[in-house]
PDB file of C-alpha atoms in Angstrom:
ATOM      1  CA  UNK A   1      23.600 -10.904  33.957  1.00 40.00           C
ATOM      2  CA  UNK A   2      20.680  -8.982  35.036  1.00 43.00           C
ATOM      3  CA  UNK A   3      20.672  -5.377  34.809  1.00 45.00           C
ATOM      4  CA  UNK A   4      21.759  -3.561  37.714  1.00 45.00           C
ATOM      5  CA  UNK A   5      21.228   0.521  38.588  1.00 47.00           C
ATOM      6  CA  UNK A   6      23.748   1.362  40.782  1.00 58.00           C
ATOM      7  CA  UNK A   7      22.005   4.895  42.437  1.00 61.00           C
ATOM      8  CA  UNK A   8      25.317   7.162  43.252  1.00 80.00           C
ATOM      9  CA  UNK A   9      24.433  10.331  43.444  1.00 85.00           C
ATOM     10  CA  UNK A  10      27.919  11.390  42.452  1.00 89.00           C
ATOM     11  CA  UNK A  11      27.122   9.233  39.012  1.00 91.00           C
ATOM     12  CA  UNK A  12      23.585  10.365  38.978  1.00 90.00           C
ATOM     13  CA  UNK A  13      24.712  14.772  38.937  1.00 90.00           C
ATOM     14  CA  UNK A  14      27.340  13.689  35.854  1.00 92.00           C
ATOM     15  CA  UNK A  15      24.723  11.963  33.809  1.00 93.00           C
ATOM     16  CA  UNK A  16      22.284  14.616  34.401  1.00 91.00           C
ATOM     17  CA  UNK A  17      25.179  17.561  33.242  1.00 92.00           C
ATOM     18  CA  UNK A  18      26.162  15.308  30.789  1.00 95.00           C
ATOM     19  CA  UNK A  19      22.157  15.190  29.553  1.00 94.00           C
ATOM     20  CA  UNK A  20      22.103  18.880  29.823  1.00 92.00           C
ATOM     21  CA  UNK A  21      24.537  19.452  27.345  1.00 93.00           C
ATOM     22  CA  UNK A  22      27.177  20.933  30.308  1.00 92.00           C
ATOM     23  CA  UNK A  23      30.684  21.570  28.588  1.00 93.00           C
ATOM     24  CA  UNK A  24      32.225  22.378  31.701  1.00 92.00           C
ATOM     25  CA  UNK A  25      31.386  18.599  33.354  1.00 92.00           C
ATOM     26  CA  UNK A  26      31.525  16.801  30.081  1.00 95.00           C
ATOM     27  CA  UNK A  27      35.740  17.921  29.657  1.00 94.00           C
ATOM     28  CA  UNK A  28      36.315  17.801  33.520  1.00 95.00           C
ATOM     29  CA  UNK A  29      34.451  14.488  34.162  1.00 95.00           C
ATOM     30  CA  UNK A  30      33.056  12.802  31.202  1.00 96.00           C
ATOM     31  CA  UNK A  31      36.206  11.149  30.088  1.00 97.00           C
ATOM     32  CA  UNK A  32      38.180  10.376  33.402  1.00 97.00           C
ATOM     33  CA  UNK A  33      36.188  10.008  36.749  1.00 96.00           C
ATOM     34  CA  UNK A  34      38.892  10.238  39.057  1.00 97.00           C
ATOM     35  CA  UNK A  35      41.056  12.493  40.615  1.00 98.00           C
ATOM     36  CA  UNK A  36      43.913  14.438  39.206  1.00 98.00           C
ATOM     37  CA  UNK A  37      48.062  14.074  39.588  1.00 98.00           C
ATOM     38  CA  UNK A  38      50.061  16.806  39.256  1.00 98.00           C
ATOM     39  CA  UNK A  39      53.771  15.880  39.595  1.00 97.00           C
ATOM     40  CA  UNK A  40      54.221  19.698  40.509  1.00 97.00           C
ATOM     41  CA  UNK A  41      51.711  20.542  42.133  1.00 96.00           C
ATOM     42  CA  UNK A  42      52.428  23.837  43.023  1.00 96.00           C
ATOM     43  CA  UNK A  43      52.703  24.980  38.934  1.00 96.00           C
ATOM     44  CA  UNK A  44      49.334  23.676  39.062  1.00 96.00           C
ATOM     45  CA  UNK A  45      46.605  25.767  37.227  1.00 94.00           C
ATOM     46  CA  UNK A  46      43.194  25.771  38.444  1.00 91.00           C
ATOM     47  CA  UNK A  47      41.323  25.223  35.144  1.00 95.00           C
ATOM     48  CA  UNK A  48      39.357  22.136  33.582  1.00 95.00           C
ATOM     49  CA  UNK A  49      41.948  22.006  30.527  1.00 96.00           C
ATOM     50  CA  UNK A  50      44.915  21.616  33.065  1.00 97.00           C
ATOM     51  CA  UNK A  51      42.343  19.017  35.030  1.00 97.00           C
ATOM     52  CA  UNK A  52      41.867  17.016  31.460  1.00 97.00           C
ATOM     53  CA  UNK A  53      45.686  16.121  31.135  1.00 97.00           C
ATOM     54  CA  UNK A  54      46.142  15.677  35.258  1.00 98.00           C
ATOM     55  CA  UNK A  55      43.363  13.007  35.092  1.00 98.00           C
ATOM     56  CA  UNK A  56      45.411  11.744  32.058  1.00 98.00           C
ATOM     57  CA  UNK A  57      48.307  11.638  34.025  1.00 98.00           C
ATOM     58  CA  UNK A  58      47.206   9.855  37.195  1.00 98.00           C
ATOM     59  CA  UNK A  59      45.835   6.999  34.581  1.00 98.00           C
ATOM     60  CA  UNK A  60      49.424   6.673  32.650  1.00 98.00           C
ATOM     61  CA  UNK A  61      50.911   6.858  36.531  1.00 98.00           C
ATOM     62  CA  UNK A  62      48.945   3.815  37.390  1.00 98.00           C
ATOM     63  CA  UNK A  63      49.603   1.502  34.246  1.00 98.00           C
ATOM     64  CA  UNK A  64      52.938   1.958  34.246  1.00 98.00           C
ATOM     65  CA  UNK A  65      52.962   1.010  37.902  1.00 98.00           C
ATOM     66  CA  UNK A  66      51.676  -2.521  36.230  1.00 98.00           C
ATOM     67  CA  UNK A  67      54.558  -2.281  33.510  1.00 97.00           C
ATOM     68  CA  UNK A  68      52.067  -2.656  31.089  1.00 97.00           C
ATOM     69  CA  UNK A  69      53.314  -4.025  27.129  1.00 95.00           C
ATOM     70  CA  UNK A  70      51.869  -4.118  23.705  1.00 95.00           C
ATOM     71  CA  UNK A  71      50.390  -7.690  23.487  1.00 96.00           C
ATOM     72  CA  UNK A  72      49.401  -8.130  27.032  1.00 98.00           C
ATOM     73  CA  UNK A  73      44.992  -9.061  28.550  1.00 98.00           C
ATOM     74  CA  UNK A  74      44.390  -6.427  30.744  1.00 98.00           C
ATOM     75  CA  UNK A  75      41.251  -6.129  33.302  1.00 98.00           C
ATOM     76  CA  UNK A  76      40.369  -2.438  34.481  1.00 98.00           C
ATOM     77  CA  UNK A  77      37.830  -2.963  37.774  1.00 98.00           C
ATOM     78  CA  UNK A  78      35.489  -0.681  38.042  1.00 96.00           C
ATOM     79  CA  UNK A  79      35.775   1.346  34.579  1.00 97.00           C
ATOM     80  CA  UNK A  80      33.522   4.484  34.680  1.00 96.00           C
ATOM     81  CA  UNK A  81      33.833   5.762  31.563  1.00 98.00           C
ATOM     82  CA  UNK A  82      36.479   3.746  29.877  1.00 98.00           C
ATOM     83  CA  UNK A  83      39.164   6.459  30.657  1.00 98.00           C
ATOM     84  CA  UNK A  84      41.974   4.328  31.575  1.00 98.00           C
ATOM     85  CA  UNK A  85      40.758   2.457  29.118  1.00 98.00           C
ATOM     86  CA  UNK A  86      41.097   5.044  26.360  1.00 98.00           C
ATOM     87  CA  UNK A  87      44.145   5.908  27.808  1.00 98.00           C
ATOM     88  CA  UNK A  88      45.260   2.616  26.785  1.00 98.00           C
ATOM     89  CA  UNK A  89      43.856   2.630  23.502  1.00 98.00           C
ATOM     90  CA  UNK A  90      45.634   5.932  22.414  1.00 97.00           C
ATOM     91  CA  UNK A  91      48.816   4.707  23.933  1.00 97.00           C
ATOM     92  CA  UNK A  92      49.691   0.986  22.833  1.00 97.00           C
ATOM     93  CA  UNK A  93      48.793  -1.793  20.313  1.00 96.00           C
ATOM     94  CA  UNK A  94      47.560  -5.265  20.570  1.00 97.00           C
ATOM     95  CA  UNK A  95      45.704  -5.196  23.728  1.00 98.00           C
ATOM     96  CA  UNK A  96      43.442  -7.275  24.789  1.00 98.00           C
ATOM     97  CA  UNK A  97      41.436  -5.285  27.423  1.00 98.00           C
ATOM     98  CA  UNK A  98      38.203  -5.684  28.877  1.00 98.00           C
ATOM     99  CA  UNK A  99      36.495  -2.829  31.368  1.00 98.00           C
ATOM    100  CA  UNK A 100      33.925  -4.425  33.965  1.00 98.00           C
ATOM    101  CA  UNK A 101      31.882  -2.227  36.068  1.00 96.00           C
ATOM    102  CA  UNK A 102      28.598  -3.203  38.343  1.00 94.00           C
ATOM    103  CA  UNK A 103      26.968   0.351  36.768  1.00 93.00           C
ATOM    104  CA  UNK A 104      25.069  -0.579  33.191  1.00 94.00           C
ATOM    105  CA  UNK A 105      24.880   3.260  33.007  1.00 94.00           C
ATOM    106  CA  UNK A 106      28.313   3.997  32.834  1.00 96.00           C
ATOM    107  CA  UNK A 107      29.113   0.851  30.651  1.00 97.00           C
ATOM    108  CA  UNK A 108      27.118   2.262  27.521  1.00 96.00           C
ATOM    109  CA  UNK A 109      28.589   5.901  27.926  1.00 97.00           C
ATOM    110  CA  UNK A 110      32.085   3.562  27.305  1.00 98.00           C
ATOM    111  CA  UNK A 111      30.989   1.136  24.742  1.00 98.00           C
ATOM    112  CA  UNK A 112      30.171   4.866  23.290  1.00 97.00           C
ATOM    113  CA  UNK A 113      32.736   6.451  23.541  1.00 96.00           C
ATOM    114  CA  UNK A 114      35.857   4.098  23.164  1.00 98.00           C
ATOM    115  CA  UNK A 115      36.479   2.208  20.413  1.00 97.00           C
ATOM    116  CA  UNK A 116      39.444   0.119  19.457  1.00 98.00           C
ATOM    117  CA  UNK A 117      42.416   1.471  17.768  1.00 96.00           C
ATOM    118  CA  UNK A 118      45.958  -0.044  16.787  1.00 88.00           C
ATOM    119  CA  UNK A 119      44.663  -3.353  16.510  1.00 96.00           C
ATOM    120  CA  UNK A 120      43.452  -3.396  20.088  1.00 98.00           C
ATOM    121  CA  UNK A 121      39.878  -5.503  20.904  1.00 98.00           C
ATOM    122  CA  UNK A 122      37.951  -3.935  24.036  1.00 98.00           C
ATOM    123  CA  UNK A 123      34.969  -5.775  25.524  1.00 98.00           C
ATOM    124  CA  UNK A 124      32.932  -3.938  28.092  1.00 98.00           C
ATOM    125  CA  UNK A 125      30.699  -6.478  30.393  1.00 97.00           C
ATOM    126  CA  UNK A 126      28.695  -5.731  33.758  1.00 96.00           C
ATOM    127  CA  UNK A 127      30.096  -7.791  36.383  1.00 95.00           C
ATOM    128  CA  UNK A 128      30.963  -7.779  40.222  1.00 95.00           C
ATOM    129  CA  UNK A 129      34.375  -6.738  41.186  1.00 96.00           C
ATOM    130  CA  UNK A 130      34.156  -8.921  44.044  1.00 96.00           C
ATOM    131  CA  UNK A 131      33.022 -12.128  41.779  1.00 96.00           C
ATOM    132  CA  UNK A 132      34.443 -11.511  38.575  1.00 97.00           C
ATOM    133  CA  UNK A 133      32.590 -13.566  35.875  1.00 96.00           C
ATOM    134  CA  UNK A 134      35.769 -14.480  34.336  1.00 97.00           C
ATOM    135  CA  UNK A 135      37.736 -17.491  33.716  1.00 97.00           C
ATOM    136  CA  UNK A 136      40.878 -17.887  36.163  1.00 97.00           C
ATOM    137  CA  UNK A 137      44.536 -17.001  35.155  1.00 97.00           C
ATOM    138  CA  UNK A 138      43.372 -15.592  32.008  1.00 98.00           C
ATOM    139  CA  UNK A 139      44.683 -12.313  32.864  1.00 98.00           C
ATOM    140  CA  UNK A 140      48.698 -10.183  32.281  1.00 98.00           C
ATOM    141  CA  UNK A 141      47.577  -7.084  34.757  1.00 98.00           C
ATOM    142  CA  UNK A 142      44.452  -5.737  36.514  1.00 98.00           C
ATOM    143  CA  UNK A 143      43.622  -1.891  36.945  1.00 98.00           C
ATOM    144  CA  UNK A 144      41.290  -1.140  39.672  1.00 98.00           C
ATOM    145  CA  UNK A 145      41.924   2.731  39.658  1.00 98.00           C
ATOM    146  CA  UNK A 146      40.104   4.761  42.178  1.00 96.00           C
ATOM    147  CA  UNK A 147      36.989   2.347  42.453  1.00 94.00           C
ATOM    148  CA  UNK A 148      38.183  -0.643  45.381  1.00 94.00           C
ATOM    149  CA  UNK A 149      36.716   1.602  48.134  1.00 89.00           C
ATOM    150  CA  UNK A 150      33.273   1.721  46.701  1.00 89.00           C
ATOM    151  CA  UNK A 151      33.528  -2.733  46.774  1.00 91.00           C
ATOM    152  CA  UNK A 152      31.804  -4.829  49.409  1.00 88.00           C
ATOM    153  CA  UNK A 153      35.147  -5.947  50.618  1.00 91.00           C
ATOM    154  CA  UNK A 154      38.743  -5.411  49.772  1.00 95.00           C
ATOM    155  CA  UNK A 155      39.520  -9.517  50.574  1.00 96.00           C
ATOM    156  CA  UNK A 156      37.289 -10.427  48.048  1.00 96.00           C
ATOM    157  CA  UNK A 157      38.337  -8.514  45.477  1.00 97.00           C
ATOM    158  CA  UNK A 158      42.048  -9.028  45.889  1.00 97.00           C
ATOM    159  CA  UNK A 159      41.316 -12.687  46.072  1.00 97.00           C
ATOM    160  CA  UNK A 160      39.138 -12.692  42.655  1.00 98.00           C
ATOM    161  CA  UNK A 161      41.998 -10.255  41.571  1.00 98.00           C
ATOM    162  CA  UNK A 162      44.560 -13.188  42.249  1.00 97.00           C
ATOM    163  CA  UNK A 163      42.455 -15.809  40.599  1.00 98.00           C
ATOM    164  CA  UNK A 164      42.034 -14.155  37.664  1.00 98.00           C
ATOM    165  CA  UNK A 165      45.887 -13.001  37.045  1.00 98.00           C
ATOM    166  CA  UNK A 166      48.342 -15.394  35.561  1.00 97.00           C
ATOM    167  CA  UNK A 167      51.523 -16.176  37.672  1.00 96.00           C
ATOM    168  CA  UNK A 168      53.562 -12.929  37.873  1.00 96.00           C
ATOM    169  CA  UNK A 169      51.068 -10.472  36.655  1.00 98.00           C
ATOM    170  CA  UNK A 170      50.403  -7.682  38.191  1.00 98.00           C
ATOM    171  CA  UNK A 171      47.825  -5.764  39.376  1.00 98.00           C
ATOM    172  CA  UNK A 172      48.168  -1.627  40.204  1.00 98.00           C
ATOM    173  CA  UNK A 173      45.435   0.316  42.017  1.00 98.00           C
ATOM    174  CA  UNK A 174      44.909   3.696  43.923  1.00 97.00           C
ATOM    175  CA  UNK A 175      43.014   4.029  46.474  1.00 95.00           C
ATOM    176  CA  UNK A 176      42.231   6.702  49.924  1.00 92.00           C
ATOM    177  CA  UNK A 177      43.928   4.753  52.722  1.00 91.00           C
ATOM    178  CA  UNK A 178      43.880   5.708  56.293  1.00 87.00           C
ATOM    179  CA  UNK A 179      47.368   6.078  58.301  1.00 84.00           C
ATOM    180  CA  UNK A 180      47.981   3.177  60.044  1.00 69.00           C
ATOM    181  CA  UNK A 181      48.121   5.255  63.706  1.00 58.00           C
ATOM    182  CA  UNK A 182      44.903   7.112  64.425  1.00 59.00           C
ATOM    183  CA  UNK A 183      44.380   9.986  67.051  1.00 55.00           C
ATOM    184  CA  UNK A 184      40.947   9.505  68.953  1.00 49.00           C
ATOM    185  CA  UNK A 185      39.709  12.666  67.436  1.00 49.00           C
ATOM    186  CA  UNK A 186      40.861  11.860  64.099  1.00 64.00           C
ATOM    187  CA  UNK A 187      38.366   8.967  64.793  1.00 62.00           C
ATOM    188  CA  UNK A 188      35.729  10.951  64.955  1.00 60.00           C
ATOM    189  CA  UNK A 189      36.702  13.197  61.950  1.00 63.00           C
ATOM    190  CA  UNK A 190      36.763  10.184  60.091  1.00 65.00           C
ATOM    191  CA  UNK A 191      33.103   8.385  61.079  1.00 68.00           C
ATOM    192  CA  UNK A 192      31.825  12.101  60.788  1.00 66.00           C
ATOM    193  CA  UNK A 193      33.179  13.263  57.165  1.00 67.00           C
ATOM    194  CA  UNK A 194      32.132   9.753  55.857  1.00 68.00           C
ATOM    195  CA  UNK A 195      28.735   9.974  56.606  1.00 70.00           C
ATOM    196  CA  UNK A 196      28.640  13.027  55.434  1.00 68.00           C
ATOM    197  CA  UNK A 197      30.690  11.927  52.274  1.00 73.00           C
ATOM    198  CA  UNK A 198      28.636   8.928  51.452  1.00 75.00           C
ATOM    199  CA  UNK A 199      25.290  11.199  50.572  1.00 73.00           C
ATOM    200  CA  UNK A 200      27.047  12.368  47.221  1.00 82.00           C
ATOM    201  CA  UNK A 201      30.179  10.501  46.453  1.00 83.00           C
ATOM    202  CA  UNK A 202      29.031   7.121  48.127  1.00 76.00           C
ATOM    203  CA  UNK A 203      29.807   4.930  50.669  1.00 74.00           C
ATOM    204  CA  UNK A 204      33.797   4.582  51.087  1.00 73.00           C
ATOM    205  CA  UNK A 205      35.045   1.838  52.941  1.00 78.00           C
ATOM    206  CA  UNK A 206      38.964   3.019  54.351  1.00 80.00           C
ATOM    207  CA  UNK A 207      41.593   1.037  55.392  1.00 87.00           C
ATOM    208  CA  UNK A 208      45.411   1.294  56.305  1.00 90.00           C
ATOM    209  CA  UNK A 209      48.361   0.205  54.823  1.00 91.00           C
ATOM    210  CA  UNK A 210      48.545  -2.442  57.629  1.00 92.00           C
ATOM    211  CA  UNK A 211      45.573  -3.963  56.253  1.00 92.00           C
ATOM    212  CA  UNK A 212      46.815  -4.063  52.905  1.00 94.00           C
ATOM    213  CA  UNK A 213      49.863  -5.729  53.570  1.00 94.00           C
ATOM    214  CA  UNK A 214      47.912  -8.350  55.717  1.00 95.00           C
ATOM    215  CA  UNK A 215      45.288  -8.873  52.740  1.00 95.00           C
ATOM    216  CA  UNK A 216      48.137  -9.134  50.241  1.00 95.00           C
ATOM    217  CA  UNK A 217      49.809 -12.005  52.637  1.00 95.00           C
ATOM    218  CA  UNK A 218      46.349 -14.003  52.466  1.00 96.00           C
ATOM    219  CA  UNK A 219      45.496 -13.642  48.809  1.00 96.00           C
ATOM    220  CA  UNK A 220      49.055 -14.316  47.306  1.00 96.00           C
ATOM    221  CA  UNK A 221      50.060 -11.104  46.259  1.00 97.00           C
ATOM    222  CA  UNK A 222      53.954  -9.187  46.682  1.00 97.00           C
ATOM    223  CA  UNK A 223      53.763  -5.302  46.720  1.00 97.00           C
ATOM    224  CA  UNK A 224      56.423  -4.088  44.195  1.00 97.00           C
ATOM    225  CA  UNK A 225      55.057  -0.535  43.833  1.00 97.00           C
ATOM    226  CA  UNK A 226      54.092   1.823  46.819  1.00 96.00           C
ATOM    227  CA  UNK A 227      53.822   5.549  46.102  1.00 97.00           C
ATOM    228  CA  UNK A 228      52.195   8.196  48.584  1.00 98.00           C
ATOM    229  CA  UNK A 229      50.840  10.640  45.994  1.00 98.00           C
ATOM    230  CA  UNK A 230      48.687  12.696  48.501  1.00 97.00           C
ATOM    231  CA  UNK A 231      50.356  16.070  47.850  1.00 98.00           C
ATOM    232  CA  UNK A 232      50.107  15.527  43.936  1.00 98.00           C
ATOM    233  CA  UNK A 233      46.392  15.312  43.973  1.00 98.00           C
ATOM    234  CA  UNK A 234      44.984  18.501  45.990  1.00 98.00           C
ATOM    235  CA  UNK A 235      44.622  20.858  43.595  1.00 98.00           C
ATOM    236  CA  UNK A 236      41.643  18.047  42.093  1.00 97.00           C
ATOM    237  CA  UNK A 237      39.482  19.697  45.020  1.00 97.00           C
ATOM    238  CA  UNK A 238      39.692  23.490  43.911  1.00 96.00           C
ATOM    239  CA  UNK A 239      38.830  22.468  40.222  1.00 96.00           C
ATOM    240  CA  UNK A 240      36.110  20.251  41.223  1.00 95.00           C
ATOM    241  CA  UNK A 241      34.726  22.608  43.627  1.00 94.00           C
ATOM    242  CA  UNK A 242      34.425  25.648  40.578  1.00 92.00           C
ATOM    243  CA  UNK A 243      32.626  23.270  38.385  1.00 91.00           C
ATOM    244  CA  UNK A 244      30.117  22.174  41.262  1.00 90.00           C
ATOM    245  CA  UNK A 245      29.874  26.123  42.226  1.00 88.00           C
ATOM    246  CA  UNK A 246      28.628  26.675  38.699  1.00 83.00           C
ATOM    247  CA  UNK A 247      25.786  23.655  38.385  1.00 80.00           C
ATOM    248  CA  UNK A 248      22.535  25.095  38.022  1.00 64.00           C
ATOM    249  CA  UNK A 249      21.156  23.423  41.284  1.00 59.00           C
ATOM    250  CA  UNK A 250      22.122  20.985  44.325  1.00 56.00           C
ATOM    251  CA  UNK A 251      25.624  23.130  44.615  1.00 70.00           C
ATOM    252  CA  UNK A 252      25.586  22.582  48.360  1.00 79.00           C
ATOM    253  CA  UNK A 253      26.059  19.302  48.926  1.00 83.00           C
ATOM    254  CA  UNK A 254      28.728  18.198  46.195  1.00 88.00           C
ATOM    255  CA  UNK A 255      30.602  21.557  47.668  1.00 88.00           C
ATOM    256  CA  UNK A 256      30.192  20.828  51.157  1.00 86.00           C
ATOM    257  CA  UNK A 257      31.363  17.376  50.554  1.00 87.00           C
ATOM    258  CA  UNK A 258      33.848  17.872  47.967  1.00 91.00           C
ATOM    259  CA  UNK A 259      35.432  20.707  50.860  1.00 89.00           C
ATOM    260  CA  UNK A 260      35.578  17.903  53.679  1.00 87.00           C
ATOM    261  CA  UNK A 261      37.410  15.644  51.731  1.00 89.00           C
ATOM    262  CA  UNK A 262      40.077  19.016  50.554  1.00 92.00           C
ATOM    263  CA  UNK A 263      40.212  18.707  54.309  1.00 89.00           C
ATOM    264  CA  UNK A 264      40.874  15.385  54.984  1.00 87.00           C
ATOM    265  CA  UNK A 265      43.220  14.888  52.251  1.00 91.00           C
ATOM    266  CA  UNK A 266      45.516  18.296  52.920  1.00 93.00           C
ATOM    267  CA  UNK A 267      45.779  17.234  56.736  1.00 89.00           C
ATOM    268  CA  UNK A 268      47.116  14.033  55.559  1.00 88.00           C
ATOM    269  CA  UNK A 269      44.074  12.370  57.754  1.00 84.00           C
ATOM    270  CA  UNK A 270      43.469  10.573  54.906  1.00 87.00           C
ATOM    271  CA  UNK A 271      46.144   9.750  52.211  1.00 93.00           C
ATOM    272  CA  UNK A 272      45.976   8.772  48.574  1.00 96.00           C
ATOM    273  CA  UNK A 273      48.085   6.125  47.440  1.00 97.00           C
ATOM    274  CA  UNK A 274      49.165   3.747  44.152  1.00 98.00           C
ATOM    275  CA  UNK A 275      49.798   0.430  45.003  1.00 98.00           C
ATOM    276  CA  UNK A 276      51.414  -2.110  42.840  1.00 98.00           C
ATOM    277  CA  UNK A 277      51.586  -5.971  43.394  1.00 98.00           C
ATOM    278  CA  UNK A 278      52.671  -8.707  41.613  1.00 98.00           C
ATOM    279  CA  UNK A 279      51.241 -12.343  41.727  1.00 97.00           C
ATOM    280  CA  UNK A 280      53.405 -14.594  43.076  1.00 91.00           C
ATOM    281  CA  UNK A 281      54.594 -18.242  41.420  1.00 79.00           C
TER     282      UNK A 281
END
């Protein structure tokens, strides 16, 4: 496959930190690239170690959602870094698992930084979410944690998620999902913060839980997990927020960004969920 440079700026501050020798964003963010669960969220403590194990956590919260066993070929979407991944690794034996991401940049931080253990094979390849250059039914479960927003459409990949599973597996994802009933105002919130959003975290395409059910109808998928973890990932903001207040330079915009999505997220405008489905026969 040709190379491919996907430009996020999001992406593009890490791997400059990361460059630069920065602690602080290499232990926050150079593992997992995803938000944080904290199943108490109130004990919560503001600090990157607490951050390392509630990335940790939102990973293990997702596989199990896919009841995932030693033995089993499993497809994270969308990989960053090979957290999940590693996750994986550190946690079972005999996997077959294989991390695809369109991003050649984050693909050789991963084939760096994971490596197989407990008789586990990993394969990293670049690839398109939304035409996966894999054979069909091939597949036990597929991760797509905290990456289907970023994809051209949500149809496509579900479909090429459903191709690629064999019957009954399972695939288990989180995503930012809008409530299905939307106040004019909230509208305009929404159009507003994404813009805005897009110039550092990139462009986010929402939907509502109505659409997912209607996508799941059309690309032969049955929802068997659905878990509203909004409240159990705010405190991600305020330790995201203190690493981006102590870059060097371009603090304004990751802040300012970072702040309208604390917003969005505590006013429940926009909700974070982990979805589980299984394939049917």
């Amino acid at each position: 496959m040709k190379e491919v440079s996907i430009q996020l700026p999001y992406f593009d501050l890490l791997l400059q930190e990361f460059d630069k020798k920065n602690t602080d964003a290499e232990q926050a963010l150079g593992r997992h690239v995803h938000w944080g669960y904290w199943p108490n969220p109130e004990l919560a403590k503001i600090n990157i170690v607490d951050f390392e194990i509630a990335t940790e956590n939102l990973s293990k919260l997702i596989y199990k959602a896919a009841n995932i066993q030693e033995g089993m070929r499993v497809l994270d979407v969308g990989c960053g870094f090979g957290g999940t991944i590693a996750s994986l690794n550190d946690n079972f034996s005999s996997l077959e698992i294989v991390g695809i991401n369109i991003d050649n940049r984050q693909l050789e931080r991963a084939r760096e930084k994971v490596k197989p253990l407990g008789n586990n094979k990993i394969e990293f390849i670049q690839g398109n979410a939304c035409n996966l250059p894999l054979e069909a039914e091939t597949f036990d479960v597929v991760l797509a944690v905290e990456c289907i927003f970023h994809f051209p459409e949500r149809f496509a990949f579900l479909k090429e998620t459903s191709r690629v599973l064999r019957p009954e597996g399972k695939l288990a994802l989180s995503d930012f999902v809008l409530p299905n009933k939307q106040f004019f105002i909230d509208f305009l919130l929404y159009y507003l913060g994404k813009m805005l959003i897009s110039s550092f975290y990139g462009d986010a395409k929402c939907c509502t839980m109505e659409d997912y059910k209607n996508l799941a109808l059309k690309t032969g998928l049955k929802e068997i997990v659905h878990q509203d973890i909004t409240a159990e990932i705010l405190p991600t903001y305020d330790i995201l927020l203190d690493v981006f207040k102590r870059l060097d330079k371009g603090r304004f915009i990751p802040c300012w960004t970072t702040e309208i999505l604390k917003y969005s997220q505590s006013s429940e405008r926009v909700l974070y969920k982990v979805i589980a489905y299984e394939k049917k026969n």
